[in-house]
mmCIF file of C-alpha atoms in Angstrom:
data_model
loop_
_atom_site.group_PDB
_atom_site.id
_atom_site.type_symbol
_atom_site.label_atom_id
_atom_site.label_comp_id
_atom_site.label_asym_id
_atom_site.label_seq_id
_atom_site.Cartn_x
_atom_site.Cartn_y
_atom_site.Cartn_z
ATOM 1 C CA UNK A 10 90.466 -113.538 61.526
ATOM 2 C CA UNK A 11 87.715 -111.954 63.145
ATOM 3 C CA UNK A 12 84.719 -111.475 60.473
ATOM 4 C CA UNK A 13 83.589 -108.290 61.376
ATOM 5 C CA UNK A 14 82.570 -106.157 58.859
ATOM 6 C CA UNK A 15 84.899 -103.532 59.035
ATOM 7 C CA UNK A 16 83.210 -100.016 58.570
ATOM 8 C CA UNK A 17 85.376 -97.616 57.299
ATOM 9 C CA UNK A 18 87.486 -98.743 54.384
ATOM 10 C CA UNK A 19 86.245 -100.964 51.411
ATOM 11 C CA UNK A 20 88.577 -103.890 50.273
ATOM 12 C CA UNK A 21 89.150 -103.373 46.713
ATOM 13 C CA UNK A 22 90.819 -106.634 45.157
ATOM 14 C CA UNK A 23 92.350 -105.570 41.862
ATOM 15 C CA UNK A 24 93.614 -108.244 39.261
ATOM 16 C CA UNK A 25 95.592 -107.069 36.076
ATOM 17 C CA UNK A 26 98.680 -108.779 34.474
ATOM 18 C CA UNK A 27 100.532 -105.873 33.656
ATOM 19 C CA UNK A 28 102.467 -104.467 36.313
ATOM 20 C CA UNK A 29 102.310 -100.571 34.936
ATOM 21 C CA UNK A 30 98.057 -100.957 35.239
ATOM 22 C CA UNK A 31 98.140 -102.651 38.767
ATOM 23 C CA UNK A 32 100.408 -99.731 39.992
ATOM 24 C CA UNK A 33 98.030 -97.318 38.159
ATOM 25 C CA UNK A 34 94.381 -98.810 39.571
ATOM 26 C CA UNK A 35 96.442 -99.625 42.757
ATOM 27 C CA UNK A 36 97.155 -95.783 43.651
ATOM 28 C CA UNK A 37 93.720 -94.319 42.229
ATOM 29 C CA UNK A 38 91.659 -96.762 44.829
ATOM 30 C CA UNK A 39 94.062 -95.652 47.380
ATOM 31 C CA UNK A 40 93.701 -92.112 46.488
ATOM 32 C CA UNK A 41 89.851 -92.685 46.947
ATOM 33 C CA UNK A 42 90.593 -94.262 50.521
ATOM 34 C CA UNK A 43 90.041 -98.069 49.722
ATOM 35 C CA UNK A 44 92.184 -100.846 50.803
ATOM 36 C CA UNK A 45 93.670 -102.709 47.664
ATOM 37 C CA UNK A 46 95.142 -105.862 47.261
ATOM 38 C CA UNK A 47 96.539 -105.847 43.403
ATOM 39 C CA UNK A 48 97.363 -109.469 41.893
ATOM 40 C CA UNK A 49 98.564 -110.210 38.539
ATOM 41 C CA UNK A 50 96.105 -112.928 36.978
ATOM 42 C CA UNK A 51 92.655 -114.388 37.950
ATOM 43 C CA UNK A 52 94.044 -117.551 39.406
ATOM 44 C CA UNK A 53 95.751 -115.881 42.091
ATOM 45 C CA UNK A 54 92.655 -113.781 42.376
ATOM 46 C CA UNK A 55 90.403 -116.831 43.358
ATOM 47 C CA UNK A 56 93.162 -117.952 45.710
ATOM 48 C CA UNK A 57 92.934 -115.162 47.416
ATOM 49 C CA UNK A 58 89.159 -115.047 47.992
ATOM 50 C CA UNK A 59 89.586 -118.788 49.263
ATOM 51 C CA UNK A 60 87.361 -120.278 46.231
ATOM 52 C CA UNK A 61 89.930 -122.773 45.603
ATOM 53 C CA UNK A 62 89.406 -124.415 49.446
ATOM 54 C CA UNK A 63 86.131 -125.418 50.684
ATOM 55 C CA UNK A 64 86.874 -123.423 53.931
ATOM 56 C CA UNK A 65 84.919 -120.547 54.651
ATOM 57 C CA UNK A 66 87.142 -117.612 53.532
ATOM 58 C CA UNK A 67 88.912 -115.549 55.878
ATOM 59 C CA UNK A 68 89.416 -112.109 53.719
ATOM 60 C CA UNK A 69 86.525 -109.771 53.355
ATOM 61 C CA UNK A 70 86.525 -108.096 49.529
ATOM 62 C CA UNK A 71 83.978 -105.797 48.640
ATOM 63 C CA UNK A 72 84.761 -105.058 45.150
ATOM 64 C CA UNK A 73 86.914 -106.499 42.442
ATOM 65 C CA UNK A 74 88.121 -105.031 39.271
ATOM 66 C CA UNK A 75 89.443 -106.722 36.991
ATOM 67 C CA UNK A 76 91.478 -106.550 33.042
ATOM 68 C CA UNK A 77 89.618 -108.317 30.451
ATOM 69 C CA UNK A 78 92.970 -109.081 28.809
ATOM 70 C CA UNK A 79 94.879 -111.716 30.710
ATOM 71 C CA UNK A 80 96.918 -115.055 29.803
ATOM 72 C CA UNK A 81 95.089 -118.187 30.847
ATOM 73 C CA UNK A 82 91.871 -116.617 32.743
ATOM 74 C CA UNK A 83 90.577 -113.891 31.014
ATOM 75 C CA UNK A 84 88.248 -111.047 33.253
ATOM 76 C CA UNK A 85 85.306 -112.539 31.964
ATOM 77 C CA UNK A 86 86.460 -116.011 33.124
ATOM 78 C CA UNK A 87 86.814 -114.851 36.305
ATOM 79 C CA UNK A 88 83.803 -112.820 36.028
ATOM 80 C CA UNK A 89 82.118 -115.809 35.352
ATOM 81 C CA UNK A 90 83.773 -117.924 38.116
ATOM 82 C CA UNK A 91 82.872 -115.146 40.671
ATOM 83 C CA UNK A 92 78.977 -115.164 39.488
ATOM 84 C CA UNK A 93 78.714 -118.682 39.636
ATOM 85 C CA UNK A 94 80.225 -119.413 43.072
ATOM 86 C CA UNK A 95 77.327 -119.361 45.913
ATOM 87 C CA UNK A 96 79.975 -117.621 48.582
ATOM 88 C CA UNK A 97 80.723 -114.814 45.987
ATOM 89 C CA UNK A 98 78.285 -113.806 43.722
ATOM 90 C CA UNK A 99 77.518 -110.886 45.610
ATOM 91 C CA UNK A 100 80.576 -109.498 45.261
ATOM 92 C CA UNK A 101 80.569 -106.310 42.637
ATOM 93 C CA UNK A 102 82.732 -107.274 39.295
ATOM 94 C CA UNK A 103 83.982 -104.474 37.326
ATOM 95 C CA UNK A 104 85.830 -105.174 34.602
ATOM 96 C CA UNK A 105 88.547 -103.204 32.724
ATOM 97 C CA UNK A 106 89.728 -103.184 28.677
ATOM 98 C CA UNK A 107 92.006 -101.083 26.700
ATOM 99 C CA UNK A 108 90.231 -102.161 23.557
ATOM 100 C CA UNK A 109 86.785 -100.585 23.078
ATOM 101 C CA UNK A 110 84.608 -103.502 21.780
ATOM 102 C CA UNK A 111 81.624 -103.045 22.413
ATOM 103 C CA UNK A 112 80.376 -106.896 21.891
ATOM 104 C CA UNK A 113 83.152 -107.555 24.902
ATOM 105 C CA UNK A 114 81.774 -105.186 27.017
ATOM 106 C CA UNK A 115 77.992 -106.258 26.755
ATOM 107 C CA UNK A 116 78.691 -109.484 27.367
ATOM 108 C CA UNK A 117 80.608 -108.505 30.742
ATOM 109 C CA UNK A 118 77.378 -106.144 31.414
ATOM 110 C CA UNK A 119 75.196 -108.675 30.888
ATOM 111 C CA UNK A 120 77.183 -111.761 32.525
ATOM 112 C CA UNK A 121 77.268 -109.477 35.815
ATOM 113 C CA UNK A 122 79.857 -106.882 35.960
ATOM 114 C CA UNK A 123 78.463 -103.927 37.210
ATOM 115 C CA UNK A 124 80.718 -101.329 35.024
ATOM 116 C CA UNK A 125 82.944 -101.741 32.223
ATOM 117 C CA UNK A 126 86.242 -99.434 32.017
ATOM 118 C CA UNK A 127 87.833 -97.958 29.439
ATOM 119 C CA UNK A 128 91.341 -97.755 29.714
ATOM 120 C CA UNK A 129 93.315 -95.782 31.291
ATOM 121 C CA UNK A 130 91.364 -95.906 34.153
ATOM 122 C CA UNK A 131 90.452 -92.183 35.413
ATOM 123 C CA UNK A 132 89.850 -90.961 39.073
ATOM 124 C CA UNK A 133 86.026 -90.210 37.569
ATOM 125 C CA UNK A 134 85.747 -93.767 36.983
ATOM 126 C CA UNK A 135 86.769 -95.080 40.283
ATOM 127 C CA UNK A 136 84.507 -92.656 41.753
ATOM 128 C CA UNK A 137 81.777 -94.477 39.787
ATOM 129 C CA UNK A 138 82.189 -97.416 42.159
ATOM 130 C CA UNK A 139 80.896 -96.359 45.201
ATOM 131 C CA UNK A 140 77.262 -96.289 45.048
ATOM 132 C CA UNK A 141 77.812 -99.916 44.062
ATOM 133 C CA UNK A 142 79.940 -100.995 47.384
ATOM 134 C CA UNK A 143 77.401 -98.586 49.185
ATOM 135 C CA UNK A 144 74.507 -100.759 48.357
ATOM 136 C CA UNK A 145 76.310 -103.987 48.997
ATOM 137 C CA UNK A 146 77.072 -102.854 52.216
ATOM 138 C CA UNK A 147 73.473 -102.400 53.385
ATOM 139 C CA UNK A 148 73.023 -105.853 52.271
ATOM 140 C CA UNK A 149 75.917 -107.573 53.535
ATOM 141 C CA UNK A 150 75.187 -105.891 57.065
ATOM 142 C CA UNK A 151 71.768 -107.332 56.910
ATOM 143 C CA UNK A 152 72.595 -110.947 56.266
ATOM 144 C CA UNK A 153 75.475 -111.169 58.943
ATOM 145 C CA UNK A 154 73.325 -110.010 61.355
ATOM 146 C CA UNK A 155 71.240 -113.088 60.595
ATOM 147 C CA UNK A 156 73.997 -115.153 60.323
ATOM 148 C CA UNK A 157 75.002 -114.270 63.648
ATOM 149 C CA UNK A 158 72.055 -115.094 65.238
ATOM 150 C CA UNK A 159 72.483 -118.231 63.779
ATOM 151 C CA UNK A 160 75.517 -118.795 65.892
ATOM 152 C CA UNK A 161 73.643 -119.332 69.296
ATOM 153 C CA UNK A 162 72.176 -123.060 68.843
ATOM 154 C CA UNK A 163 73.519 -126.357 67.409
ATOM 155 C CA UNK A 164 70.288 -126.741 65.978
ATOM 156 C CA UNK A 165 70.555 -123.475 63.979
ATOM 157 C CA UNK A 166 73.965 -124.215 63.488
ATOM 158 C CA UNK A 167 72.790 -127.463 61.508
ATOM 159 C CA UNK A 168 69.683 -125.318 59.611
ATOM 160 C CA UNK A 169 73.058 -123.289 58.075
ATOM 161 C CA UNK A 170 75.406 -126.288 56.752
ATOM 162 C CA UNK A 171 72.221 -127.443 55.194
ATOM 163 C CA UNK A 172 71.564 -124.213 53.047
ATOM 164 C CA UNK A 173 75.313 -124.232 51.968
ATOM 165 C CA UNK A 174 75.152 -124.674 48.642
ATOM 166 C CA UNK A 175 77.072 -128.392 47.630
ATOM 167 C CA UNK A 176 79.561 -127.609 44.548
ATOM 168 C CA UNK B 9 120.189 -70.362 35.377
ATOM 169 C CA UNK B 10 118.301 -69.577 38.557
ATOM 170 C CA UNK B 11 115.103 -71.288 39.771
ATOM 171 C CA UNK B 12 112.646 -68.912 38.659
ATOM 172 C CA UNK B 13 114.329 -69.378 34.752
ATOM 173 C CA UNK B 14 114.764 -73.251 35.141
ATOM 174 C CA UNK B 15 110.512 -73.193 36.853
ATOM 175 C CA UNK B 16 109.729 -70.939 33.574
ATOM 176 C CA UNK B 17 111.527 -73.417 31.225
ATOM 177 C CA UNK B 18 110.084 -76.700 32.911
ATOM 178 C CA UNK B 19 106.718 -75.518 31.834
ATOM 179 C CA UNK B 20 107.642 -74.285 28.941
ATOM 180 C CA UNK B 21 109.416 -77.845 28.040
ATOM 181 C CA UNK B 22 106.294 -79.651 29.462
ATOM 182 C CA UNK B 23 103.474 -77.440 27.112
ATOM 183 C CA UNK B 24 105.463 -78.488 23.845
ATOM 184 C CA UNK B 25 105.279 -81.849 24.910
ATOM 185 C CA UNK B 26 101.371 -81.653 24.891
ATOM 186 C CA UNK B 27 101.203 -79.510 22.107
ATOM 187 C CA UNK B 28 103.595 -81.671 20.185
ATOM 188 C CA UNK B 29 101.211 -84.099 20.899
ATOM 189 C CA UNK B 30 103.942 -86.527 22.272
ATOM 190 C CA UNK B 31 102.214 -86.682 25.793
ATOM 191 C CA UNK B 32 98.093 -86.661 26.306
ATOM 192 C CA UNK B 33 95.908 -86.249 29.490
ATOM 193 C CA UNK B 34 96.899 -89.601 30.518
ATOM 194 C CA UNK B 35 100.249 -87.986 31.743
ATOM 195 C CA UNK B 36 98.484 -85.001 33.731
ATOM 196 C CA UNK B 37 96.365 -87.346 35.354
ATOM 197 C CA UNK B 38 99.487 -89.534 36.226
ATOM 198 C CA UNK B 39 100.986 -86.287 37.968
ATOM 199 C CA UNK B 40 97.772 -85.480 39.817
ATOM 200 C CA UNK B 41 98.163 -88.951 41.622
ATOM 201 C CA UNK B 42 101.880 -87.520 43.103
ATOM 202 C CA UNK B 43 101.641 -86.984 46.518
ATOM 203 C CA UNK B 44 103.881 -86.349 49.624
ATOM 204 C CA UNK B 45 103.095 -90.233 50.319
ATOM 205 C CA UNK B 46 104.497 -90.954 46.513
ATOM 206 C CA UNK B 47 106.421 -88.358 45.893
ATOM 207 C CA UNK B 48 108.176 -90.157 43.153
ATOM 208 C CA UNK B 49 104.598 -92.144 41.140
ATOM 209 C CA UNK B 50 105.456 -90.351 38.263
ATOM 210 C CA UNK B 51 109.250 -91.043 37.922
ATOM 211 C CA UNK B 52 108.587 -95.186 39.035
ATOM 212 C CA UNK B 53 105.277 -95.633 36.546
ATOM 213 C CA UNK B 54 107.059 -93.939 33.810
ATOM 214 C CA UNK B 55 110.757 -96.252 34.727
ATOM 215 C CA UNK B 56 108.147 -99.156 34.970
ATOM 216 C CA UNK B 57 107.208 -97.941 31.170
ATOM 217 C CA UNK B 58 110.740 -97.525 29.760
ATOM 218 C CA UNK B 59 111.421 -101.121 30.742
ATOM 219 C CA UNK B 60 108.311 -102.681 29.337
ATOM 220 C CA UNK B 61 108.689 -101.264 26.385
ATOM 221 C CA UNK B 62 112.530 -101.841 25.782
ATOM 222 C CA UNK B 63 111.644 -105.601 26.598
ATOM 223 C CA UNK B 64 108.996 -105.595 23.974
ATOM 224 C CA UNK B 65 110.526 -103.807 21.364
ATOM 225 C CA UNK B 66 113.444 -106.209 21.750
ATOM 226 C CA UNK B 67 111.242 -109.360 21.190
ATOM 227 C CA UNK B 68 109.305 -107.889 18.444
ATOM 228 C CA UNK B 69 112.425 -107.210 16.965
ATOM 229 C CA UNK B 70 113.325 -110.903 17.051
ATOM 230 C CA UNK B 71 110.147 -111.687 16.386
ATOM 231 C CA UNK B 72 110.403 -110.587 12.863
ATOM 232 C CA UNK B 73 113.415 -112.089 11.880
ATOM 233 C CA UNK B 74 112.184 -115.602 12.403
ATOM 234 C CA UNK B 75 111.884 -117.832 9.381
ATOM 235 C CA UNK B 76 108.356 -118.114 10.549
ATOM 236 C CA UNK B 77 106.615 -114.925 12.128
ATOM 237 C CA UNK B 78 104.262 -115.963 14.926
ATOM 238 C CA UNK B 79 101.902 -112.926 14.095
ATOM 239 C CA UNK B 80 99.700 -114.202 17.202
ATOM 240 C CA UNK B 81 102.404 -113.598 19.523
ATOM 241 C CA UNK B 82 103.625 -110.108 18.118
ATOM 242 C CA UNK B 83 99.658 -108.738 18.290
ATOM 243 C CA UNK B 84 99.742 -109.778 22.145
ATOM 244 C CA UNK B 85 103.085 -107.789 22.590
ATOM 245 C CA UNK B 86 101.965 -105.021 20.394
ATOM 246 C CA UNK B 87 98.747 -104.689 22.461
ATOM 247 C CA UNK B 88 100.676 -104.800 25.559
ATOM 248 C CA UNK B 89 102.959 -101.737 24.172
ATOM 249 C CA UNK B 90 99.843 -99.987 23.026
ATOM 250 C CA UNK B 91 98.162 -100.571 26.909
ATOM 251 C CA UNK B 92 101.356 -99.274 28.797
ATOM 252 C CA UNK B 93 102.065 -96.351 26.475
ATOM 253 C CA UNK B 94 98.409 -95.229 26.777
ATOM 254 C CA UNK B 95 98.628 -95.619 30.532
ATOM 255 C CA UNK B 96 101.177 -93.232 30.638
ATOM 256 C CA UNK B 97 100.023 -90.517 28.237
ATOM 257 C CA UNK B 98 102.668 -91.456 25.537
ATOM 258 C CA UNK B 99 100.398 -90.556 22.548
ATOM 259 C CA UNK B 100 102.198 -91.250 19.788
ATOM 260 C CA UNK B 101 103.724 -94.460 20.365
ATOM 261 C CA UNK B 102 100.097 -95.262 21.411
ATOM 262 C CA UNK B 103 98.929 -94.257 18.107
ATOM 263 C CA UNK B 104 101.836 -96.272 16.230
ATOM 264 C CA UNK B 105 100.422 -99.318 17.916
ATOM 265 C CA UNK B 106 97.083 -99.256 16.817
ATOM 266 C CA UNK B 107 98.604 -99.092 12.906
ATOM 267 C CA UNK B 108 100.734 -102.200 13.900
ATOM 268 C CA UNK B 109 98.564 -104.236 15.238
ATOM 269 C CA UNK B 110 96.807 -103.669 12.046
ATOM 270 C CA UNK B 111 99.629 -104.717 10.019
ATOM 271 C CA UNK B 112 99.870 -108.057 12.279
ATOM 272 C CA UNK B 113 96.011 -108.885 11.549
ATOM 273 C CA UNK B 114 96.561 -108.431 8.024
ATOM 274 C CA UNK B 115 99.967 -110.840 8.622
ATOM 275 C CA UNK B 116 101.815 -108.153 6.247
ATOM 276 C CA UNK B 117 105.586 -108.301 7.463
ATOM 277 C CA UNK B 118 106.698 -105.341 5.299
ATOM 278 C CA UNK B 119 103.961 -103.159 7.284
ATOM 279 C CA UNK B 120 105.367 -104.670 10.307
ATOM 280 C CA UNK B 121 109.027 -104.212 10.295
ATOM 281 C CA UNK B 122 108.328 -100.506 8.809
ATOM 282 C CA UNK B 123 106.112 -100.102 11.656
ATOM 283 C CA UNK B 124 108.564 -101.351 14.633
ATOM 284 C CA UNK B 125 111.245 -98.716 12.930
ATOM 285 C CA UNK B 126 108.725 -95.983 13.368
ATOM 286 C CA UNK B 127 107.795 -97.218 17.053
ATOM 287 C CA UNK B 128 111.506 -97.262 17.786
ATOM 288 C CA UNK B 129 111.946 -94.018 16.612
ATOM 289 C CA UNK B 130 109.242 -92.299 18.437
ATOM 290 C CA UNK B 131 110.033 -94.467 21.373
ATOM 291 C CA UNK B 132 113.772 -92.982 21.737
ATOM 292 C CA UNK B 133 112.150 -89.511 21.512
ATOM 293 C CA UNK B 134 109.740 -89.404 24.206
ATOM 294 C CA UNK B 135 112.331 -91.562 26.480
ATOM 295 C CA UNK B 136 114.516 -88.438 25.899
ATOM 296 C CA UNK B 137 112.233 -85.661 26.203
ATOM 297 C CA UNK B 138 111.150 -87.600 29.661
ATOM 298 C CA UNK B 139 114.529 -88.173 30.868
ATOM 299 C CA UNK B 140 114.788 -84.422 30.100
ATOM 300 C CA UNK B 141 112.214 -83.780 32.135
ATOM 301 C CA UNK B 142 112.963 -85.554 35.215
ATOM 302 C CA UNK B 143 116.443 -84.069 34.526
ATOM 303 C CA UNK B 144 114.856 -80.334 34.918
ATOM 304 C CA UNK B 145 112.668 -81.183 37.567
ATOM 305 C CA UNK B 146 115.460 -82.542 39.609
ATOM 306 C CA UNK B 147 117.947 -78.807 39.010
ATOM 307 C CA UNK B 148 114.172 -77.239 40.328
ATOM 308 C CA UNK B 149 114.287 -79.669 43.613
ATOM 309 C CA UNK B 150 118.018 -79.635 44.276
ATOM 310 C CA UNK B 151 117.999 -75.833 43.842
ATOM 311 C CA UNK B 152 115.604 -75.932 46.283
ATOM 312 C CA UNK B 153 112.247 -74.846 44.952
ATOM 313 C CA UNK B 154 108.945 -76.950 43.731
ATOM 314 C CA UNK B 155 107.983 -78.191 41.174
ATOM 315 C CA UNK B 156 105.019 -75.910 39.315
ATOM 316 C CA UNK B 157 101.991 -78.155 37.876
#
C-alpha cells in the first residue's frame, strides 16, 4: 500500500463492543464524510493499526474513538497503549462513556485523549473532532515530507532505523 | 383511511410518544441520520435494539433465579440495557436501568426482581408502540406518499 497521505477523507477507526453504538458512531462519521473502520474491542483495534507486528503499518488512521466500557481492554487501556507506542502516539484518542464520571473522564483527559463523549454520541460532537485531525494533518504532512527525503541514500536510510525507537 | 389521514395520524402517534415521554431526542436524532443511502437506519438500529434487549432481559431473568446471584454480572448486563436503550431514545427503559443498577450495587434481590418486572413491562410497550410505528409508516410508503419528519 502506497503511503500517501490521502487528502480528502480522514480515516476514523472506531472501537466499541456493542454492536447498536458501532452502527450509531459508524453512520455519524460517515455522515460527516470520514472513512470508518468500526471494530468491536481494543485488541482488534491494535491489530488493525499493525502494533502487534514490528512491521511498519500499512493503514493510515487519523483519529480513533473509542468506548471506555469494554471486556478485557478497556478505552483507557487502549488509550494508554496508543500513547505509549512511538509509531502512534500522534494519533488523536477520543474516548466515549455512557456513564458520566467525572474522575473517568479526567483521567482519559489527562492520559491523552483529546475529548471525552458523553453518550449517545451527537452529530455536534463529531463535529468537535475536526480541528483536532486538522492540526494533525499539518503535522503529519510535515514529517513525511522529511521522511521522504530520507528515502534517497543508504546512508540516510541507516540515520532512520537508528531513531526507531527499540520496544 | 387515505394518506393525508394516515400522514396526520403518524405524527400525531409519534408526538405522544415524546410527550409520553417513552421516546427522547435520542430517537429524532436517530431519524435525522436516515438517508436515501440508509433508507432503513432507523428500522435496523432499532431491530438491532429489540434483540439486545430480549437477550438481556432473558439472562437477567435467569440470572436471578440462581441459588447464588452473580450481582457483578447482572450490573454489566444492566449497563449494557441502559447504553442501547439510551442510544435509541427509549427513555423510560433508560430510566428503569439506572434504578436497577442501583438495586444490584446495593446486592438487594427483592429491588432487583421488582425492577426486571417493571423493565419488562415498559420494554413490551415501547416494542409495541415502535412496531406500530414502522407499521404506519409502511401504509404511508406503500400508499405511496413520504414519510413527514
Amino acid at each position: 500500500m502506497v503511503m500517501a497521505a490521502s487528502e480528502t477523507k480522514f480515516h476514523v477507526l472506531a472501537v466499541d463492543d456493542t454492536l447498536i453504538d458501532r452502527k450509531l458512531i459508524e453512520k455519524l462519521l460517515k455522515t460527516s464524510s470520514y472513512q470508518v473502520t468500526a471494530v468491536d474491542s481494543g485488541t482488534k483495534a491494535l491489530e488493525f493499526l499493525g502494533l502487534n507486528n514490528n512491521d511498519h503499518h500499512d493503514v493510515e488512521v487519523n483519529l480513533i474513538i473509542t468506548d471506555y466500557c469494554m471486556p478485557g481492554m478497556t478505552g483507557y487501556d487502549l488509550l494508554r497503549k496508543i500513547k505509549e507506542s512511538s509509531s502512534f502516539k500522534d494519533i488523536p484518542v477520543v474516548t466515549m462513556s455512557s456513564d458520566n464520571i467525572p474522575s473517568r473522564i479526567n483521567r482519559c483527559l489527562e492520559d491523552g485523549a483529546e475529548e471525552f463523549f458523553l453518550k449517545p454520541v451527537q452529530l455536534s460532537d463529531v463535529n468537535k473532532l475536526r480541528p483536532h485531525l486538522m492540526k494533525r494533518r499539518t503535522q503529519t504532512n510535515v514529517n513525511k515530507r522529511k521522511s521522504m527525503d530520507e528515502i534517497v541514500s543508504p546512508d540516510r536510510a541507516r540515520a532512520r532505523y537508528n531513531e526507531l525507537e527499540v520496544k | 383511511m387515505d394518506l393525508v389521514q394516515l400522514q396526520r395520524q403518524l405524527v400525531d402517534y409519534r408526538t405522544s410518544l415524546y410527550h409520553e415521554g417513552f421516546l427522547d431526542e435520542q430517537f429524532t436524532q436517530l431519524q435525522s441520520l436516515q438517508d436515501e443511502n440508509n433508507p432503513d437506519f432507523v428500522v435496523e438500529v432499532v431491530s438491532l435494539f429489540f434483540e439486545d434487549s430480549e437477550r438481556l432481559l432473558n439472562e437477567l431473568s435467569k440470572a436471578l433465579e440462581q441459588q447464588v446471584i452473580d450481582f457483578k454480572r447482572m450490573d454489566a448486563q444492566v449497563h449494557q440495557l441502559k447504553g442501547s436503550s439510551s442510544s435509541i431514545g427509549a427513555h423510560r427503559v433508560q430510566k428503569l436501568c439506572i434504578v436497577f443498577r442501583n438495586y444490584c450495587e446495593a446486592q438487594n434481590v427483592e429491588g432487583c426482581l421488582k425492577c426486571l418486572q417493571q423493565v419488562k413491562h415498559e420494554y413490551g410497550i415501547i416494542k409495541t408502540k415502535l412496531e406500530s410505528m414502522f407499521q404506519l409508516e409502511q401504509q404511508i410508503l406503500n400508499a405511496g406518499g413520504s414519510i413527514p419528519v
